[in-house]
Amino acid sequence: MFLGIPDFWISAAYVLCILSTVACVVYGLYNWNREDE
Amino acid sequence: MDLYTIIVVLIYLFITAFLGYLGYKHTTSSQDYLVAGRKSHPLIMALSYGATFISTSAIVGFGGLAANLGLGLLWLTVFNVFIGIFIAFIFFGKRTRKIGHTLDAHTFPELLGKRFDSKFIQAFAAILIFVFMPIYAAGVIKGGANFVQTYFGIPYDVSLLFFVAIVAIYVWMGGMKGVMYTDAFQGCIMFIAMTVLLITAYANLGGITSAHQQLTDLFNNPDIQKDIAKSIKGGFQGWTSMPKGGSPSWWSLVSTIVMGVGIGVLAQPQLAVRFMTVKSNKELNRAVLSGGVFIFAMTGVAFVVGALSNVLLYQKTGKIALVAAKGVNDNIIPLFIKDFLPGWFSSIFLISMLAAAMSTLSSQFHAMGTAAGRDIYEKSLGRSGNTLFITRTGMLVVILISTVLAWAASGLPIADGIIAKFTTMFFELTTASFLPVYVGALYFKRMPKAAAKWGMTSGAVAWFIWTFFVHSNASYMQICKLIFRKTSIVLGTPVESLSMVGTTFVALPVSILVTGGIWLLYTASKKQDMDSKHIDKCFTGI
């Protein structure tokens, strides 16, 4: 049971939604001033 | 309709018109009109990408589907954020921008055509967009017109013309700059509305864990067993569980909704062209941040609120969401807004839905217009002339076609979630026909032109056969019924269950196999149909 959700696949989707968004934020901040052209 | 709502809507329309005019004033060349002068701000680009991606269909249509299928739709949010933003911007966006700049490509078909040095590829991609994108656009127009009809009490035909006319004027005049400026403004409204929506839903149910627990418990509530009996037969196991593996609900959720839309986003022409509107990779890196947060706030919120609306509507009416909305899927989210949010927010939500439909439609008009004008008439047929005039003329033609289609679709049952289905159909087409070729164009220098041509063609043919003759959605297209007198050719045969399988599951493998097969043949016979100097030019700086 995760946050009131009993199903593993739904819990996984819930966590991955948040992790994917965090990955986008971290990538954007880390590369804010990276990448002459 | 109170005075406050009318004032809010008028202010929204005034700002939209002003931004469209600003786009028109800043458009001085065909490059401005087609790719916003290649100098877009990263935030404007990200919001424009997100607002184009998310239409009323994604919020109202797919939110309504989440009320029926449950939180399993969050897998689509995972795909939308991770594939639609992270993978798309970093692994597709950077190379699309660079190759697009190097080859001076202004549209998605032109990018593919110039990369493979093939007029056929440019023309074929443009024809697919010109012929089939109006189905997607008609779905978006229908969603917008239905919304205007419901809230303002204006007849459907008048709503449709009013809605199309406003979008058509600022796209026609302002080009890509007009589209992107208005998209960014509309995206901001959508973001605010969805954030309030999520907080309200969880707050009304006592927090995140409590809300999910109540949704889990609702499935076993004896009062609703009659209402969900049909869904349970189809594989439904509760709003916080995935449908039963292999059941019709599971196939619909996984193969059509999650895979069809989740992967299809990578090869959307109106989204890919956004990558060519920025100056350097730095803008794309920055856009990943705002794009990821925006898409999460749009789809994640719509799906969670859609599922939770069952608990809130049950507490208020004693009925689950679909029954409370009188069986109309697309009325669930508007009903939730009406019953659980303050009156002032209804007006904000109304304009956010108008914004969602307008931002998607404006980009569709632009993509279809450039496909008809620049890719087909100017480049493929070799007719010279003023690019701006040709593109604008092409745009008028596709606007008329889309409007007629949306008008013809007025008789189709909105209760069946037709808007979400039209959206899925186009995403499945781009996945099958464009995706393997697009990946090859960006990453495989040695991919032969013939493999790209046959891969695109076979993907499109497989999509057409499966969508129009086999899949359960074929019933909306009427072609199968006209020819074979039944809604799917597998109906009443031992392989009837094939109609549940999403088109992406069939057409994408066909396209990949044909592309790979021809490539292998060329490699085995040591044939090469691409000039190595041209390839080197394409990959300059990569």
PDB file of N, CA and C in Angstrom, chain B residues 257-342:
ATOM      1  N   ILE B 257      -4.363   3.934 -25.660  1.00  0.00           N
ATOM      2  CA  ILE B 257      -4.197   5.244 -25.006  1.00  0.00           C
ATOM      3  C   ILE B 257      -2.741   5.505 -24.626  1.00  0.00           C
ATOM      4  N   VAL B 258      -2.148   4.606 -23.822  1.00  0.00           N
ATOM      5  CA  VAL B 258      -0.787   4.864 -23.322  1.00  0.00           C
ATOM      6  C   VAL B 258       0.246   4.778 -24.448  1.00  0.00           C
ATOM      7  N   MET B 259       0.217   3.688 -25.219  1.00  0.00           N
ATOM      8  CA  MET B 259       1.221   3.521 -26.279  1.00  0.00           C
ATOM      9  C   MET B 259       0.946   4.458 -27.458  1.00  0.00           C
ATOM     10  N   GLY B 260      -0.312   4.530 -27.877  1.00  0.00           N
ATOM     11  CA  GLY B 260      -0.661   5.340 -29.055  1.00  0.00           C
ATOM     12  C   GLY B 260      -0.311   6.799 -28.871  1.00  0.00           C
ATOM     13  N   VAL B 261      -0.754   7.378 -27.764  1.00  0.00           N
ATOM     14  CA  VAL B 261      -0.501   8.804 -27.527  1.00  0.00           C
ATOM     15  C   VAL B 261       0.880   9.015 -26.915  1.00  0.00           C
ATOM     16  N   GLY B 262       1.287   8.106 -26.029  1.00  0.00           N
ATOM     17  CA  GLY B 262       2.558   8.265 -25.310  1.00  0.00           C
ATOM     18  C   GLY B 262       3.769   8.258 -26.213  1.00  0.00           C
ATOM     19  N   ILE B 263       3.775   7.396 -27.232  1.00  0.00           N
ATOM     20  CA  ILE B 263       4.918   7.333 -28.152  1.00  0.00           C
ATOM     21  C   ILE B 263       4.693   8.291 -29.323  1.00  0.00           C
ATOM     22  N   GLY B 264       3.428   8.444 -29.711  1.00  0.00           N
ATOM     23  CA  GLY B 264       3.089   9.267 -30.885  1.00  0.00           C
ATOM     24  C   GLY B 264       3.558  10.697 -30.799  1.00  0.00           C
ATOM     25  N   VAL B 265       3.736  11.197 -29.582  1.00  0.00           N
ATOM     26  CA  VAL B 265       4.130  12.591 -29.410  1.00  0.00           C
ATOM     27  C   VAL B 265       5.493  12.887 -30.042  1.00  0.00           C
ATOM     28  N   LEU B 266       6.351  11.864 -30.126  1.00  0.00           N
ATOM     29  CA  LEU B 266       7.709  12.077 -30.642  1.00  0.00           C
ATOM     30  C   LEU B 266       7.728  12.523 -32.096  1.00  0.00           C
ATOM     31  N   ALA B 267       6.731  12.108 -32.868  1.00  0.00           N
ATOM     32  CA  ALA B 267       6.773  12.399 -34.306  1.00  0.00           C
ATOM     33  C   ALA B 267       5.621  13.298 -34.743  1.00  0.00           C
ATOM     34  N   GLN B 268       5.157  14.155 -33.831  1.00  0.00           N
ATOM     35  CA  GLN B 268       4.094  15.094 -34.201  1.00  0.00           C
ATOM     36  C   GLN B 268       4.704  16.262 -34.981  1.00  0.00           C
ATOM     37  N   PRO B 269       4.300  16.481 -36.227  1.00  0.00           N
ATOM     38  CA  PRO B 269       4.912  17.543 -37.037  1.00  0.00           C
ATOM     39  C   PRO B 269       4.807  18.923 -36.392  1.00  0.00           C
ATOM     40  N   GLN B 270       3.641  19.212 -35.773  1.00  0.00           N
ATOM     41  CA  GLN B 270       3.442  20.554 -35.200  1.00  0.00           C
ATOM     42  C   GLN B 270       4.266  20.745 -33.926  1.00  0.00           C
ATOM     43  N   LEU B 271       4.746  19.645 -33.318  1.00  0.00           N
ATOM     44  CA  LEU B 271       5.604  19.760 -32.136  1.00  0.00           C
ATOM     45  C   LEU B 271       7.076  19.775 -32.550  1.00  0.00           C
ATOM     46  N   ALA B 272       7.443  18.909 -33.501  1.00  0.00           N
ATOM     47  CA  ALA B 272       8.843  18.822 -33.939  1.00  0.00           C
ATOM     48  C   ALA B 272       9.328  20.152 -34.519  1.00  0.00           C
ATOM     49  N   VAL B 273       8.423  20.884 -35.180  1.00  0.00           N
ATOM     50  CA  VAL B 273       8.836  22.153 -35.792  1.00  0.00           C
ATOM     51  C   VAL B 273       9.223  23.179 -34.719  1.00  0.00           C
ATOM     52  N   ARG B 274       8.703  22.995 -33.487  1.00  0.00           N
ATOM     53  CA  ARG B 274       9.057  23.909 -32.384  1.00  0.00           C
ATOM     54  C   ARG B 274      10.566  23.886 -32.106  1.00  0.00           C
ATOM     55  N   PHE B 275      11.186  22.707 -32.298  1.00  0.00           N
ATOM     56  CA  PHE B 275      12.626  22.597 -32.032  1.00  0.00           C
ATOM     57  C   PHE B 275      13.433  23.473 -32.989  1.00  0.00           C
ATOM     58  N   MET B 276      12.846  23.766 -34.150  1.00  0.00           N
ATOM     59  CA  MET B 276      13.564  24.562 -35.151  1.00  0.00           C
ATOM     60  C   MET B 276      13.359  26.062 -34.927  1.00  0.00           C
ATOM     61  N   THR B 277      12.599  26.411 -33.878  1.00  0.00           N
ATOM     62  CA  THR B 277      12.336  27.836 -33.653  1.00  0.00           C
ATOM     63  C   THR B 277      13.301  28.455 -32.644  1.00  0.00           C
ATOM     64  N   VAL B 278      14.217  27.653 -32.076  1.00  0.00           N
ATOM     65  CA  VAL B 278      15.154  28.230 -31.102  1.00  0.00           C
ATOM     66  C   VAL B 278      16.553  28.335 -31.699  1.00  0.00           C
ATOM     67  N   LYS B 279      17.347  29.205 -31.077  1.00  0.00           N
ATOM     68  CA  LYS B 279      18.638  29.571 -31.637  1.00  0.00           C
ATOM     69  C   LYS B 279      19.722  28.531 -31.367  1.00  0.00           C
ATOM     70  N   SER B 280      19.733  27.966 -30.139  1.00  0.00           N
ATOM     71  CA  SER B 280      20.809  27.035 -29.803  1.00  0.00           C
ATOM     72  C   SER B 280      20.318  25.992 -28.800  1.00  0.00           C
ATOM     73  N   ASN B 281      21.201  25.040 -28.483  1.00  0.00           N
ATOM     74  CA  ASN B 281      20.844  23.981 -27.529  1.00  0.00           C
ATOM     75  C   ASN B 281      20.579  24.523 -26.128  1.00  0.00           C
ATOM     76  N   LYS B 282      21.146  25.666 -25.832  1.00  0.00           N
ATOM     77  CA  LYS B 282      20.946  26.250 -24.502  1.00  0.00           C
ATOM     78  C   LYS B 282      19.453  26.484 -24.246  1.00  0.00           C
ATOM     79  N   GLU B 283      18.757  26.987 -25.263  1.00  0.00           N
ATOM     80  CA  GLU B 283      17.309  27.240 -25.127  1.00  0.00           C
ATOM     81  C   GLU B 283      16.551  25.938 -24.898  1.00  0.00           C
ATOM     82  N   LEU B 284      16.991  24.875 -25.589  1.00  0.00           N
ATOM     83  CA  LEU B 284      16.308  23.581 -25.429  1.00  0.00           C
ATOM     84  C   LEU B 284      16.529  23.026 -24.024  1.00  0.00           C
ATOM     85  N   ASN B 285      17.760  23.168 -23.506  1.00  0.00           N
ATOM     86  CA  ASN B 285      18.045  22.707 -22.141  1.00  0.00           C
ATOM     87  C   ASN B 285      17.130  23.401 -21.136  1.00  0.00           C
ATOM     88  N   ARG B 286      16.978  24.709 -21.316  1.00  0.00           N
ATOM     89  CA  ARG B 286      16.142  25.479 -20.387  1.00  0.00           C
ATOM     90  C   ARG B 286      14.666  25.124 -20.550  1.00  0.00           C
ATOM     91  N   ALA B 287      14.281  24.825 -21.780  1.00  0.00           N
ATOM     92  CA  ALA B 287      12.869  24.506 -22.047  1.00  0.00           C
ATOM     93  C   ALA B 287      12.457  23.166 -21.441  1.00  0.00           C
ATOM     94  N   VAL B 288      13.429  22.264 -21.221  1.00  0.00           N
ATOM     95  CA  VAL B 288      13.119  20.955 -20.609  1.00  0.00           C
ATOM     96  C   VAL B 288      12.484  21.166 -19.232  1.00  0.00           C
ATOM     97  N   LEU B 289      13.017  22.130 -18.488  1.00  0.00           N
ATOM     98  CA  LEU B 289      12.525  22.394 -17.129  1.00  0.00           C
ATOM     99  C   LEU B 289      11.046  22.799 -17.155  1.00  0.00           C
ATOM    100  N   SER B 290      10.746  23.876 -17.874  1.00  0.00           N
ATOM    101  CA  SER B 290       9.355  24.364 -17.867  1.00  0.00           C
ATOM    102  C   SER B 290       8.417  23.402 -18.593  1.00  0.00           C
ATOM    103  N   GLY B 291       8.917  22.741 -19.636  1.00  0.00           N
ATOM    104  CA  GLY B 291       8.088  21.785 -20.376  1.00  0.00           C
ATOM    105  C   GLY B 291       7.666  20.609 -19.509  1.00  0.00           C
ATOM    106  N   GLY B 292       8.614  20.061 -18.741  1.00  0.00           N
ATOM    107  CA  GLY B 292       8.321  18.915 -17.875  1.00  0.00           C
ATOM    108  C   GLY B 292       7.290  19.255 -16.816  1.00  0.00           C
ATOM    109  N   VAL B 293       7.480  20.403 -16.160  1.00  0.00           N
ATOM    110  CA  VAL B 293       6.544  20.822 -15.104  1.00  0.00           C
ATOM    111  C   VAL B 293       5.154  21.077 -15.705  1.00  0.00           C
ATOM    112  N   PHE B 294       5.130  21.706 -16.878  1.00  0.00           N
ATOM    113  CA  PHE B 294       3.851  22.051 -17.513  1.00  0.00           C
ATOM    114  C   PHE B 294       3.046  20.795 -17.874  1.00  0.00           C
ATOM    115  N   ILE B 295       3.694  19.834 -18.514  1.00  0.00           N
ATOM    116  CA  ILE B 295       2.978  18.623 -18.949  1.00  0.00           C
ATOM    117  C   ILE B 295       2.514  17.809 -17.739  1.00  0.00           C
ATOM    118  N   PHE B 296       3.353  17.756 -16.696  1.00  0.00           N
ATOM    119  CA  PHE B 296       2.954  17.061 -15.462  1.00  0.00           C
ATOM    120  C   PHE B 296       1.706  17.722 -14.873  1.00  0.00           C
ATOM    121  N   ALA B 297       1.709  19.063 -14.856  1.00  0.00           N
ATOM    122  CA  ALA B 297       0.572  19.793 -14.283  1.00  0.00           C
ATOM    123  C   ALA B 297      -0.692  19.625 -15.124  1.00  0.00           C
ATOM    124  N   MET B 298      -0.526  19.403 -16.413  1.00  0.00           N
ATOM    125  CA  MET B 298      -1.711  19.252 -17.277  1.00  0.00           C
ATOM    126  C   MET B 298      -2.280  17.840 -17.187  1.00  0.00           C
ATOM    127  N   THR B 299      -1.489  16.859 -17.624  1.00  0.00           N
ATOM    128  CA  THR B 299      -2.040  15.499 -17.730  1.00  0.00           C
ATOM    129  C   THR B 299      -2.162  14.839 -16.361  1.00  0.00           C
ATOM    130  N   GLY B 300      -1.140  14.976 -15.524  1.00  0.00           N
ATOM    131  CA  GLY B 300      -1.183  14.360 -14.197  1.00  0.00           C
ATOM    132  C   GLY B 300      -2.403  14.817 -13.416  1.00  0.00           C
ATOM    133  N   VAL B 301      -2.643  16.129 -13.437  1.00  0.00           N
ATOM    134  CA  VAL B 301      -3.785  16.682 -12.695  1.00  0.00           C
ATOM    135  C   VAL B 301      -5.107  16.199 -13.294  1.00  0.00           C
ATOM    136  N   ALA B 302      -5.219  16.257 -14.617  1.00  0.00           N
ATOM    137  CA  ALA B 302      -6.483  15.862 -15.266  1.00  0.00           C
ATOM    138  C   ALA B 302      -6.839  14.413 -14.933  1.00  0.00           C
ATOM    139  N   PHE B 303      -5.830  13.534 -14.946  1.00  0.00           N
ATOM    140  CA  PHE B 303      -6.113  12.110 -14.718  1.00  0.00           C
ATOM    141  C   PHE B 303      -6.433  11.827 -13.246  1.00  0.00           C
ATOM    142  N   VAL B 304      -5.703  12.472 -12.332  1.00  0.00           N
ATOM    143  CA  VAL B 304      -5.963  12.266 -10.897  1.00  0.00           C
ATOM    144  C   VAL B 304      -7.346  12.815 -10.534  1.00  0.00           C
ATOM    145  N   VAL B 305      -7.629  14.037 -10.998  1.00  0.00           N
ATOM    146  CA  VAL B 305      -8.924  14.658 -10.685  1.00  0.00           C
ATOM    147  C   VAL B 305     -10.070  13.861 -11.333  1.00  0.00           C
ATOM    148  N   GLY B 306      -9.851  13.392 -12.554  1.00  0.00           N
ATOM    149  CA  GLY B 306     -10.872  12.579 -13.233  1.00  0.00           C
ATOM    150  C   GLY B 306     -11.238  11.358 -12.409  1.00  0.00           C
ATOM    151  N   ALA B 307     -10.211  10.654 -11.901  1.00  0.00           N
ATOM    152  CA  ALA B 307     -10.466   9.450 -11.099  1.00  0.00           C
ATOM    153  C   ALA B 307     -11.124   9.814  -9.761  1.00  0.00           C
ATOM    154  N   LEU B 308     -10.593  10.863  -9.096  1.00  0.00           N
ATOM    155  CA  LEU B 308     -11.123  11.248  -7.776  1.00  0.00           C
ATOM    156  C   LEU B 308     -12.540  11.818  -7.848  1.00  0.00           C
ATOM    157  N   SER B 309     -12.939  12.299  -9.026  1.00  0.00           N
ATOM    158  CA  SER B 309     -14.292  12.866  -9.165  1.00  0.00           C
ATOM    159  C   SER B 309     -15.356  11.817  -8.822  1.00  0.00           C
ATOM    160  N   ASN B 310     -14.991  10.531  -8.949  1.00  0.00           N
ATOM    161  CA  ASN B 310     -15.939   9.466  -8.590  1.00  0.00           C
ATOM    162  C   ASN B 310     -16.322   9.540  -7.112  1.00  0.00           C
ATOM    163  N   VAL B 311     -15.316   9.737  -6.247  1.00  0.00           N
ATOM    164  CA  VAL B 311     -15.580   9.787  -4.804  1.00  0.00           C
ATOM    165  C   VAL B 311     -16.394  11.031  -4.463  1.00  0.00           C
ATOM    166  N   LEU B 312     -15.953  12.179  -4.979  1.00  0.00           N
ATOM    167  CA  LEU B 312     -16.619  13.440  -4.638  1.00  0.00           C
ATOM    168  C   LEU B 312     -18.062  13.465  -5.149  1.00  0.00           C
ATOM    169  N   LEU B 313     -18.256  12.986  -6.377  1.00  0.00           N
ATOM    170  CA  LEU B 313     -19.621  12.995  -6.929  1.00  0.00           C
ATOM    171  C   LEU B 313     -20.499  11.949  -6.231  1.00  0.00           C
ATOM    172  N   TYR B 314     -19.877  10.837  -5.786  1.00  0.00           N
ATOM    173  CA  TYR B 314     -20.651   9.834  -5.041  1.00  0.00           C
ATOM    174  C   TYR B 314     -21.105  10.421  -3.701  1.00  0.00           C
ATOM    175  N   GLN B 315     -20.191  11.141  -3.041  1.00  0.00           N
ATOM    176  CA  GLN B 315     -20.545  11.742  -1.746  1.00  0.00           C
ATOM    177  C   GLN B 315     -21.683  12.753  -1.895  1.00  0.00           C
ATOM    178  N   LYS B 316     -21.711  13.434  -3.046  1.00  0.00           N
ATOM    179  CA  LYS B 316     -22.717  14.482  -3.232  1.00  0.00           C
ATOM    180  C   LYS B 316     -24.029  13.948  -3.826  1.00  0.00           C
ATOM    181  N   THR B 317     -23.905  13.010  -4.794  1.00  0.00           N
ATOM    182  CA  THR B 317     -25.110  12.587  -5.524  1.00  0.00           C
ATOM    183  C   THR B 317     -25.469  11.118  -5.314  1.00  0.00           C
ATOM    184  N   GLY B 318     -24.534  10.356  -4.701  1.00  0.00           N
ATOM    185  CA  GLY B 318     -24.791   8.927  -4.533  1.00  0.00           C
ATOM    186  C   GLY B 318     -24.536   8.132  -5.803  1.00  0.00           C
ATOM    187  N   LYS B 319     -23.907   8.798  -6.797  1.00  0.00           N
ATOM    188  CA  LYS B 319     -23.626   8.126  -8.079  1.00  0.00           C
ATOM    189  C   LYS B 319     -22.146   8.284  -8.430  1.00  0.00           C
ATOM    190  N   ILE B 320     -21.617   7.306  -9.196  1.00  0.00           N
ATOM    191  CA  ILE B 320     -20.240   7.464  -9.682  1.00  0.00           C
ATOM    192  C   ILE B 320     -20.235   8.524 -10.788  1.00  0.00           C
ATOM    193  N   ALA B 321     -19.027   8.983 -11.168  1.00  0.00           N
ATOM    194  CA  ALA B 321     -18.900  10.133 -12.072  1.00  0.00           C
ATOM    195  C   ALA B 321     -19.661   9.963 -13.387  1.00  0.00           C
ATOM    196  N   LEU B 322     -19.475   8.815 -14.044  1.00  0.00           N
ATOM    197  CA  LEU B 322     -20.085   8.640 -15.370  1.00  0.00           C
ATOM    198  C   LEU B 322     -21.614   8.675 -15.290  1.00  0.00           C
ATOM    199  N   VAL B 323     -22.165   8.090 -14.232  1.00  0.00           N
ATOM    200  CA  VAL B 323     -23.630   8.083 -14.071  1.00  0.00           C
ATOM    201  C   VAL B 323     -24.113   9.500 -13.739  1.00  0.00           C
ATOM    202  N   ALA B 324     -23.352  10.194 -12.855  1.00  0.00           N
ATOM    203  CA  ALA B 324     -23.725  11.571 -12.493  1.00  0.00           C
ATOM    204  C   ALA B 324     -23.689  12.487 -13.717  1.00  0.00           C
ATOM    205  N   ALA B 325     -22.758  12.185 -14.658  1.00  0.00           N
ATOM    206  CA  ALA B 325     -22.647  13.005 -15.880  1.00  0.00           C
ATOM    207  C   ALA B 325     -23.560  12.481 -16.982  1.00  0.00           C
ATOM    208  N   LYS B 326     -24.536  11.663 -16.600  1.00  0.00           N
ATOM    209  CA  LYS B 326     -25.548  11.113 -17.525  1.00  0.00           C
ATOM    210  C   LYS B 326     -24.921  10.341 -18.687  1.00  0.00           C
ATOM    211  N   GLY B 327     -23.828   9.629 -18.374  1.00  0.00           N
ATOM    212  CA  GLY B 327     -23.215   8.757 -19.381  1.00  0.00           C
ATOM    213  C   GLY B 327     -22.335   9.467 -20.384  1.00  0.00           C
ATOM    214  N   VAL B 328     -22.182  10.797 -20.246  1.00  0.00           N
ATOM    215  CA  VAL B 328     -21.355  11.543 -21.205  1.00  0.00           C
ATOM    216  C   VAL B 328     -19.961  11.752 -20.617  1.00  0.00           C
ATOM    217  N   ASN B 329     -18.999  11.014 -21.174  1.00  0.00           N
ATOM    218  CA  ASN B 329     -17.616  11.025 -20.713  1.00  0.00           C
ATOM    219  C   ASN B 329     -17.040  12.438 -20.591  1.00  0.00           C
ATOM    220  N   ASP B 330     -17.269  13.265 -21.622  1.00  0.00           N
ATOM    221  CA  ASP B 330     -16.654  14.593 -21.662  1.00  0.00           C
ATOM    222  C   ASP B 330     -17.336  15.604 -20.744  1.00  0.00           C
ATOM    223  N   ASN B 331     -18.411  15.197 -20.068  1.00  0.00           N
ATOM    224  CA  ASN B 331     -19.084  16.127 -19.150  1.00  0.00           C
ATOM    225  C   ASN B 331     -18.639  15.947 -17.703  1.00  0.00           C
ATOM    226  N   ILE B 332     -17.781  14.936 -17.448  1.00  0.00           N
ATOM    227  CA  ILE B 332     -17.404  14.627 -16.058  1.00  0.00           C
ATOM    228  C   ILE B 332     -16.585  15.755 -15.426  1.00  0.00           C
ATOM    229  N   ILE B 333     -15.517  16.194 -16.111  1.00  0.00           N
ATOM    230  CA  ILE B 333     -14.664  17.257 -15.546  1.00  0.00           C
ATOM    231  C   ILE B 333     -15.460  18.570 -15.398  1.00  0.00           C
ATOM    232  N   PRO B 334     -16.208  19.022 -16.434  1.00  0.00           N
ATOM    233  CA  PRO B 334     -17.015  20.241 -16.251  1.00  0.00           C
ATOM    234  C   PRO B 334     -18.012  20.120 -15.089  1.00  0.00           C
ATOM    235  N   LEU B 335     -18.588  18.920 -14.889  1.00  0.00           N
ATOM    236  CA  LEU B 335     -19.541  18.713 -13.786  1.00  0.00           C
ATOM    237  C   LEU B 335     -18.824  18.851 -12.442  1.00  0.00           C
ATOM    238  N   PHE B 336     -17.612  18.299 -12.372  1.00  0.00           N
ATOM    239  CA  PHE B 336     -16.805  18.404 -11.149  1.00  0.00           C
ATOM    240  C   PHE B 336     -16.518  19.876 -10.825  1.00  0.00           C
ATOM    241  N   ILE B 337     -16.150  20.648 -11.847  1.00  0.00           N
ATOM    242  CA  ILE B 337     -15.850  22.080 -11.670  1.00  0.00           C
ATOM    243  C   ILE B 337     -17.088  22.800 -11.130  1.00  0.00           C
ATOM    244  N   LYS B 338     -18.222  22.501 -11.756  1.00  0.00           N
ATOM    245  CA  LYS B 338     -19.477  23.179 -11.405  1.00  0.00           C
ATOM    246  C   LYS B 338     -19.869  22.884  -9.952  1.00  0.00           C
ATOM    247  N   ASP B 339     -19.669  21.636  -9.516  1.00  0.00           N
ATOM    248  CA  ASP B 339     -20.151  21.221  -8.195  1.00  0.00           C
ATOM    249  C   ASP B 339     -19.184  21.487  -7.046  1.00  0.00           C
ATOM    250  N   PHE B 340     -17.869  21.554  -7.346  1.00  0.00           N
ATOM    251  CA  PHE B 340     -16.915  21.588  -6.228  1.00  0.00           C
ATOM    252  C   PHE B 340     -15.986  22.797  -6.201  1.00  0.00           C
ATOM    253  N   LEU B 341     -16.115  23.682  -7.170  1.00  0.00           N
ATOM    254  CA  LEU B 341     -15.227  24.846  -7.167  1.00  0.00           C
ATOM    255  C   LEU B 341     -16.041  26.125  -7.120  1.00  0.00           C
ATOM    256  N   PRO B 342     -15.466  27.197  -6.546  1.00  0.00           N
ATOM    257  CA  PRO B 342     -16.225  28.446  -6.451  1.00  0.00           C
ATOM    258  C   PRO B 342     -16.592  29.000  -7.830  1.00  0.00           C
TER     259      PRO B 342
END
